Tab-separated table of C-alpha atoms in Angstrom:
chain	number	residue	atom	x	y	z
N	15	SER	CA	-4.270	16.986	-33.620
N	16	ASN	CA	-5.913	19.659	-31.448
N	17	ILE	CA	-9.391	19.851	-29.919
N	18	THR	CA	-10.769	22.626	-27.707
N	19	PHE	CA	-14.086	22.047	-25.994
N	20	GLY	CA	-16.427	24.803	-24.896
N	21	ASN	CA	-17.429	25.047	-21.237
N	22	ASN	CA	-21.082	24.344	-22.012
N	23	ILE	CA	-20.583	20.795	-23.303
N	24	SER	CA	-22.100	18.198	-20.970
N	25	LYS	CA	-22.151	15.079	-23.151
N	26	ILE	CA	-20.102	13.576	-25.981
N	27	GLU	CA	-22.147	10.932	-27.778
N	28	SER	CA	-20.750	7.599	-28.952
N	29	GLY	CA	-18.509	7.124	-31.963
N	30	ASN	CA	-16.869	10.547	-31.936
N	31	PHE	CA	-13.188	11.367	-32.450
N	32	ASN	CA	-12.190	7.816	-33.317
N	33	THR	CA	-8.633	8.936	-33.993
N	34	TYR	CA	-6.906	11.760	-32.122
N	35	LEU	CA	-3.270	12.520	-32.923
N	36	GLY	CA	-2.566	15.225	-30.336
N	37	THR	CA	-0.309	14.763	-27.325
N	38	SER	CA	-2.645	16.324	-24.736
N	39	LEU	CA	-6.373	16.601	-24.201
N	40	GLU	CA	-8.421	18.454	-21.561
N	41	PHE	CA	-12.151	18.179	-21.085
N	42	PRO	CA	-14.301	21.019	-19.706
N	43	GLU	CA	-15.658	21.155	-16.173
N	44	SER	CA	-19.180	21.028	-17.609
N	45	LEU	CA	-18.702	17.518	-19.022
N	46	ILE	CA	-20.805	14.775	-17.393
N	47	SER	CA	-20.691	11.928	-19.898
N	48	ILE	CA	-18.477	10.490	-22.637
N	49	LYS	CA	-20.309	7.672	-24.412
N	50	SER	CA	-18.776	4.524	-25.903
N	51	ASP	CA	-16.269	4.273	-28.748
N	52	CYS	CA	-14.853	7.777	-28.395
N	53	PHE	CA	-11.152	8.549	-28.795
N	54	GLY	CA	-10.517	4.965	-29.780
N	55	GLU	CA	-7.010	5.583	-31.093
N	56	CYS	CA	-4.779	8.173	-29.438
N	57	PRO	CA	-1.271	6.976	-30.332
N	58	ASN	CA	0.483	10.197	-29.265
N	59	LEU	CA	-1.506	11.045	-26.135
N	60	THR	CA	0.664	11.589	-23.051
N	61	GLU	CA	-1.513	13.951	-20.985
N	62	LEU	CA	-5.227	13.588	-20.292
N	63	THR	CA	-7.165	15.888	-17.964
N	64	PHE	CA	-10.664	15.341	-16.591
N	65	HIS	CA	-12.511	17.439	-14.027
N	66	GLU	CA	-14.782	16.660	-11.112
N	67	GLY	CA	-18.357	16.211	-12.249
N	68	LEU	CA	-17.645	13.623	-14.943
N	69	GLU	CA	-19.793	10.563	-14.185
N	70	GLU	CA	-19.397	8.276	-17.190
N	71	ILE	CA	-16.841	7.117	-19.742
N	72	GLY	CA	-18.347	4.569	-22.112
N	73	SER	CA	-16.792	1.298	-23.198
N	74	SER	CA	-14.011	1.139	-25.785
N	75	SER	CA	-12.976	4.729	-25.195
N	76	PHE	CA	-9.307	5.751	-24.924
N	77	ASP	CA	-8.103	2.277	-25.872
N	78	GLU	CA	-4.516	1.708	-27.012
N	79	CYS	CA	-3.218	4.990	-25.586
N	80	ARG	CA	0.140	3.362	-25.048
N	81	LEU	CA	2.094	6.557	-24.314
N	82	LEU	CA	-0.307	7.604	-21.534
N	83	LYS	CA	1.384	6.679	-18.251
N	84	ASN	CA	-0.282	8.822	-15.579
N	85	LEU	CA	-4.031	9.155	-15.119
N	86	VAL	CA	-6.193	10.832	-12.480
N	87	LEU	CA	-9.898	10.108	-12.855
N	88	PRO	CA	-12.537	12.209	-11.082
N	89	SER	CA	-13.996	11.020	-7.786
N	90	THR	CA	-17.434	11.566	-9.353
N	91	LEU	CA	-16.839	8.846	-11.974
N	92	LYS	CA	-19.323	6.001	-11.448
N	93	ASN	CA	-19.542	4.196	-14.781
N	94	MET	CA	-16.555	3.152	-16.902
N	95	PRO	CA	-16.754	-0.417	-18.233
N	96	TYR	CA	-13.852	-1.599	-20.386
N	97	SER	CA	-12.245	1.706	-21.293
N	98	PHE	CA	-8.487	2.349	-21.445
N	99	GLN	CA	-7.933	-1.190	-22.705
N	100	GLY	CA	-4.509	-2.075	-24.058
N	101	ASN	CA	-2.824	0.714	-22.120
N	102	THR	CA	0.202	0.376	-19.848
N	103	LEU	CA	-0.516	2.872	-17.106
N	104	GLU	CA	2.172	3.519	-14.516
N	105	ASN	CA	0.137	5.590	-12.037
N	106	LEU	CA	-3.632	5.661	-11.570
N	107	VAL	CA	-5.761	7.583	-9.076
N	108	ILE	CA	-9.380	6.495	-9.154
N	109	GLY	CA	-12.519	6.049	-7.085
N	110	GLY	CA	-14.820	8.020	-4.848
N	111	GLU	CA	-18.064	7.779	-2.949
N	112	GLY	CA	-20.573	5.618	-4.813
N	113	ALA	CA	-18.077	4.075	-7.230
N	114	SER	CA	-18.262	0.297	-7.724
N	115	PHE	CA	-15.262	-1.681	-8.973
N	116	LEU	CA	-16.456	-4.871	-10.644
N	117	HIS	CA	-15.036	-7.826	-12.554
N	118	SER	CA	-17.619	-7.843	-15.333
N	119	GLY	CA	-20.928	-6.370	-16.415
N	120	LYS	CA	-22.228	-3.298	-18.193
N	121	ASN	CA	-22.118	-0.786	-15.364
N	122	GLY	CA	-19.523	0.189	-12.806
N	123	ILE	CA	-15.765	0.616	-13.159
N	124	ILE	CA	-14.418	-2.462	-14.919
N	125	GLY	CA	-11.179	-3.554	-16.501
N	126	ILE	CA	-8.726	-0.795	-15.603
N	127	SER	CA	-5.565	-1.120	-13.523
N	128	ALA	CA	-2.032	0.258	-13.338
N	129	LYS	CA	1.369	-0.484	-11.901
N	130	ASN	CA	0.722	1.909	-9.014
N	131	MET	CA	-2.883	2.441	-7.964
N	132	THR	CA	-4.533	4.728	-5.439
N	133	ILE	CA	-8.190	3.949	-4.793
N	134	ARG	CA	-9.708	6.954	-3.025
N	135	GLY	CA	-13.087	5.416	-2.200
N	136	GLY	CA	-15.971	3.307	-3.403
N	137	THR	CA	-16.763	-0.393	-3.122
N	138	ILE	CA	-14.462	-3.096	-4.513
N	139	GLY	CA	-16.479	-6.155	-5.538
N	140	THR	CA	-15.751	-9.827	-6.136
N	141	ASN	CA	-12.732	-10.507	-8.398
N	142	ALA	CA	-12.559	-6.809	-9.313
N	143	PHE	CA	-8.797	-6.959	-9.925
N	144	TYR	CA	-8.400	-10.739	-10.061
N	145	GLY	CA	-5.143	-11.838	-11.664
N	146	ARG	CA	-4.050	-8.366	-12.809
N	147	THR	CA	-0.316	-8.926	-13.134
N	148	ASP	CA	0.430	-5.276	-13.952
N	149	ILE	CA	-0.416	-4.130	-10.395
N	150	GLU	CA	2.596	-3.705	-8.102
N	151	THR	CA	1.473	-1.105	-5.557
N	152	VAL	CA	-1.982	-0.366	-4.139
N	153	THR	CA	-3.057	2.346	-1.709
N	154	LEU	CA	-6.537	1.969	-0.246
N	155	ASN	CA	-7.842	5.187	1.261
N	156	GLY	CA	-9.985	4.986	4.376
N	157	GLU	CA	-13.235	5.435	2.437
N	158	VAL	CA	-12.762	2.153	0.551
N	159	LYS	CA	-15.248	-0.642	1.242
N	160	PHE	CA	-15.319	-4.264	0.124
N	161	ASP	CA	-18.205	-6.340	-1.162
N	162	SER	CA	-17.895	-10.130	-1.077
N	163	THR	CA	-14.470	-11.743	-1.729
N	164	ASP	CA	-11.355	-12.313	-3.923
N	165	GLN	CA	-10.723	-8.657	-4.812
N	166	PHE	CA	-6.984	-8.863	-5.592
N	167	GLN	CA	-6.539	-12.631	-5.704
N	168	GLY	CA	-3.711	-13.769	-7.963
N	169	CYS	CA	-2.153	-10.334	-8.492
N	170	SER	CA	1.200	-12.054	-8.566
N	171	ASN	CA	3.290	-8.863	-8.787
N	172	LEU	CA	1.429	-6.922	-6.106
N	173	SER	CA	4.186	-6.429	-3.536
N	174	ASN	CA	3.222	-3.271	-1.685
N	175	ILE	CA	-0.133	-2.356	-0.138
N	176	THR	CA	-1.027	0.616	2.044
N	177	ILE	CA	-4.312	0.405	3.929
N	178	ASP	CA	-5.432	3.681	5.453
N	179	ASN	CA	-7.316	4.098	8.699
N	180	GLY	CA	-11.030	3.809	7.999
N	181	VAL	CA	-10.973	0.494	6.144
N	182	THR	CA	-12.967	-1.899	8.332
N	183	ASN	CA	-12.382	-5.377	6.905
N	184	ILE	CA	-10.202	-7.506	4.651
N	185	PRO	CA	-12.453	-10.088	2.943
N	186	ALA	CA	-11.855	-13.762	2.275
N	187	ASN	CA	-9.201	-14.433	-0.394
N	188	CYS	CA	-8.709	-10.681	-0.847
N	189	PHE	CA	-4.933	-10.874	-1.285
N	190	TYR	CA	-4.632	-14.611	-1.874
N	191	ASN	CA	-1.420	-15.534	-3.731
N	192	CYS	CA	-0.056	-12.004	-3.993
N	193	ALA	CA	3.594	-10.969	-3.655
N	194	ILE	CA	3.038	-8.667	-0.665
N	195	GLU	CA	6.066	-8.184	1.574
N	196	ASN	CA	4.814	-6.010	4.447
N	197	VAL	CA	1.360	-5.146	5.791
N	198	ILE	CA	0.136	-2.708	8.415
N	199	LEU	CA	-3.522	-3.191	9.277
N	200	PRO	CA	-4.874	-0.025	10.926
N	201	ASP	CA	-6.948	-0.313	14.077
N	202	SER	CA	-10.083	0.477	12.067
N	203	VAL	CA	-9.888	-3.083	10.651
N	204	LEU	CA	-12.266	-5.217	12.697
N	205	GLU	CA	-12.462	-8.389	10.629
N	206	LEU	CA	-10.284	-10.640	8.481
N	207	GLY	CA	-11.731	-13.193	6.066
N	208	GLN	CA	-10.601	-16.756	5.504
N	209	ASN	CA	-7.478	-17.056	3.308
N	210	SER	CA	-7.252	-13.265	3.125
N	211	PHE	CA	-3.427	-13.383	2.936
N	212	SER	CA	-2.994	-17.095	2.238
N	213	GLY	CA	-0.231	-18.007	-0.186
N	214	CYS	CA	1.619	-14.702	0.186
N	215	THR	CA	4.975	-16.419	0.348
N	216	SER	CA	6.881	-13.113	0.355
N	217	LEU	CA	4.954	-11.715	3.328
N	218	LYS	CA	7.551	-11.317	6.072
N	219	ASN	CA	6.044	-8.685	8.359
N	220	ILE	CA	2.535	-7.772	9.438
N	221	THR	CA	1.201	-5.400	12.064
N	222	LEU	CA	-2.268	-6.460	13.137
N	223	SER	CA	-5.125	-4.195	14.077
N	224	LYS	CA	-5.642	-4.356	17.826
N	225	ASN	CA	-9.396	-4.655	17.284
N	226	ILE	CA	-9.553	-7.981	15.445
N	227	LYS	CA	-11.240	-10.519	17.726
N	228	LYS	CA	-10.706	-13.592	15.558
N	229	ILE	CA	-8.096	-14.711	13.042
N	230	PRO	CA	-10.011	-17.026	10.699
N	231	ASN	CA	-9.238	-20.291	8.940
N	232	SER	CA	-6.113	-20.316	6.742
N	233	CYS	CA	-5.777	-16.559	7.038
N	234	PHE	CA	-1.969	-16.651	6.823
N	235	SER	CA	-1.351	-20.180	5.553
N	236	GLY	CA	1.749	-20.458	3.409
N	237	CYS	CA	3.074	-16.994	4.277
N	238	GLY	CA	6.772	-16.231	4.659
N	239	PHE	CA	6.818	-15.058	8.287
N	240	GLU	CA	9.806	-15.829	10.465
N	241	THR	CA	8.147	-14.203	13.474
N	242	PHE	CA	4.541	-13.359	14.295
N	243	THR	CA	3.216	-11.317	17.193
N	244	ILE	CA	-0.234	-10.892	18.693
N	245	SER	CA	0.312	-8.141	21.234
N	246	ASP	CA	-0.987	-8.193	24.804
N	247	ASP	CA	-3.166	-5.146	24.132
N	248	SER	CA	-4.817	-6.846	21.143
N	249	GLU	CA	-8.482	-7.888	21.419
N	250	THR	CA	-7.753	-11.122	19.519
N	251	GLU	CA	-9.341	-14.025	21.412
N	252	GLU	CA	-9.414	-16.831	18.871
N	253	LEU	CA	-7.171	-18.413	16.266
N	254	GLU	CA	-9.262	-20.684	14.045
N	255	ASN	CA	-8.144	-23.731	12.095
N	256	VAL	CA	-4.873	-23.977	10.137
N	257	VAL	CA	-4.241	-20.229	10.425
N	258	PHE	CA	-0.481	-20.604	9.921
N	259	HIS	CA	-0.465	-23.966	8.132
N	260	GLY	CA	2.551	-24.291	5.851
N	261	CYS	CA	4.408	-21.210	7.127
N	262	SER	CA	7.655	-23.084	6.746
N	263	ASN	CA	9.872	-20.163	7.795
N	264	LEU	CA	8.000	-19.424	11.032
N	265	LYS	CA	10.367	-19.747	13.994
N	266	MET	CA	8.940	-17.520	16.711
N	267	VAL	CA	5.348	-16.702	17.692
N	268	TYR	CA	4.171	-14.485	20.518
N	269	ILE	CA	0.537	-15.074	21.468
N	270	GLY	CA	-1.029	-12.239	23.435
N	271	LYS	CA	-2.651	-12.702	26.812
N	272	ASN	CA	-6.213	-12.268	25.491
N	273	VAL	CA	-6.109	-15.289	23.181
N	274	LYS	CA	-8.360	-18.011	24.602
N	275	THR	CA	-8.713	-20.519	21.749
N	276	ILE	CA	-6.245	-22.036	19.281
N	277	GLY	CA	-7.987	-24.145	16.644
N	278	PRO	CA	-6.986	-27.499	15.097
N	279	GLY	CA	-3.861	-27.474	12.968
N	280	CYS	CA	-3.310	-23.787	13.589
N	281	PHE	CA	0.480	-24.202	13.534
N	282	ALA	CA	0.716	-27.360	11.433
N	283	SER	CA	3.715	-27.740	9.096
N	284	ILE	CA	5.531	-24.654	10.303
N	285	GLY	CA	9.292	-24.156	10.346
């Protein structure tokens, strides 16, 4: 029920400490790697402390820690596939330079989420958090990058996102069919992908980056807007096809003076 690690330990090999009955656990600053199948059952664990410098937590480690609600993982963590499975985390802080969030595979950060997530940095890949219904709030720090598409698609309870200045794009289908209510896109965002907010029926308010030149196909189709504004100081020049198709509540649109092209069906089937 109690483990104390010395400050010279750098690696814990696989298959160690399969059952730990203590309520708290702290790893030393010297630790770089925890291999797979460690701390597989921690039924009483409520507090878990890691330090910067940890790079790896192997698969099937810290599974079924159902009393653990708050978790801060080091920014140095690069490899953690399928750990913390079966947990019900409330708050998670994760990510840093060089981290890759993936949907599947043997390397990268895979299969972890929480009700409230802060992603400090790294690259979020295709389908990384696809369909994770436990996620309700996401904060993306400015160091976050995206690779490919569909990062949070189908997160049907994701209602609140904060996107910090520094994020440069929102990929295609990134927040497709989420429950987002309000969005502020900082002026660092230069590009939106097709369907990036499509199907967000609860989305009532959005503040666009002034530096987006084009709003792509179906970007906001099926959203819940009543009003939508492209400001006169926005660089937006083009609205592509069916951008607002099916926005049945949309009653008022202000199109800024720099918009030159409105594509086919852009405002089809609106309110």
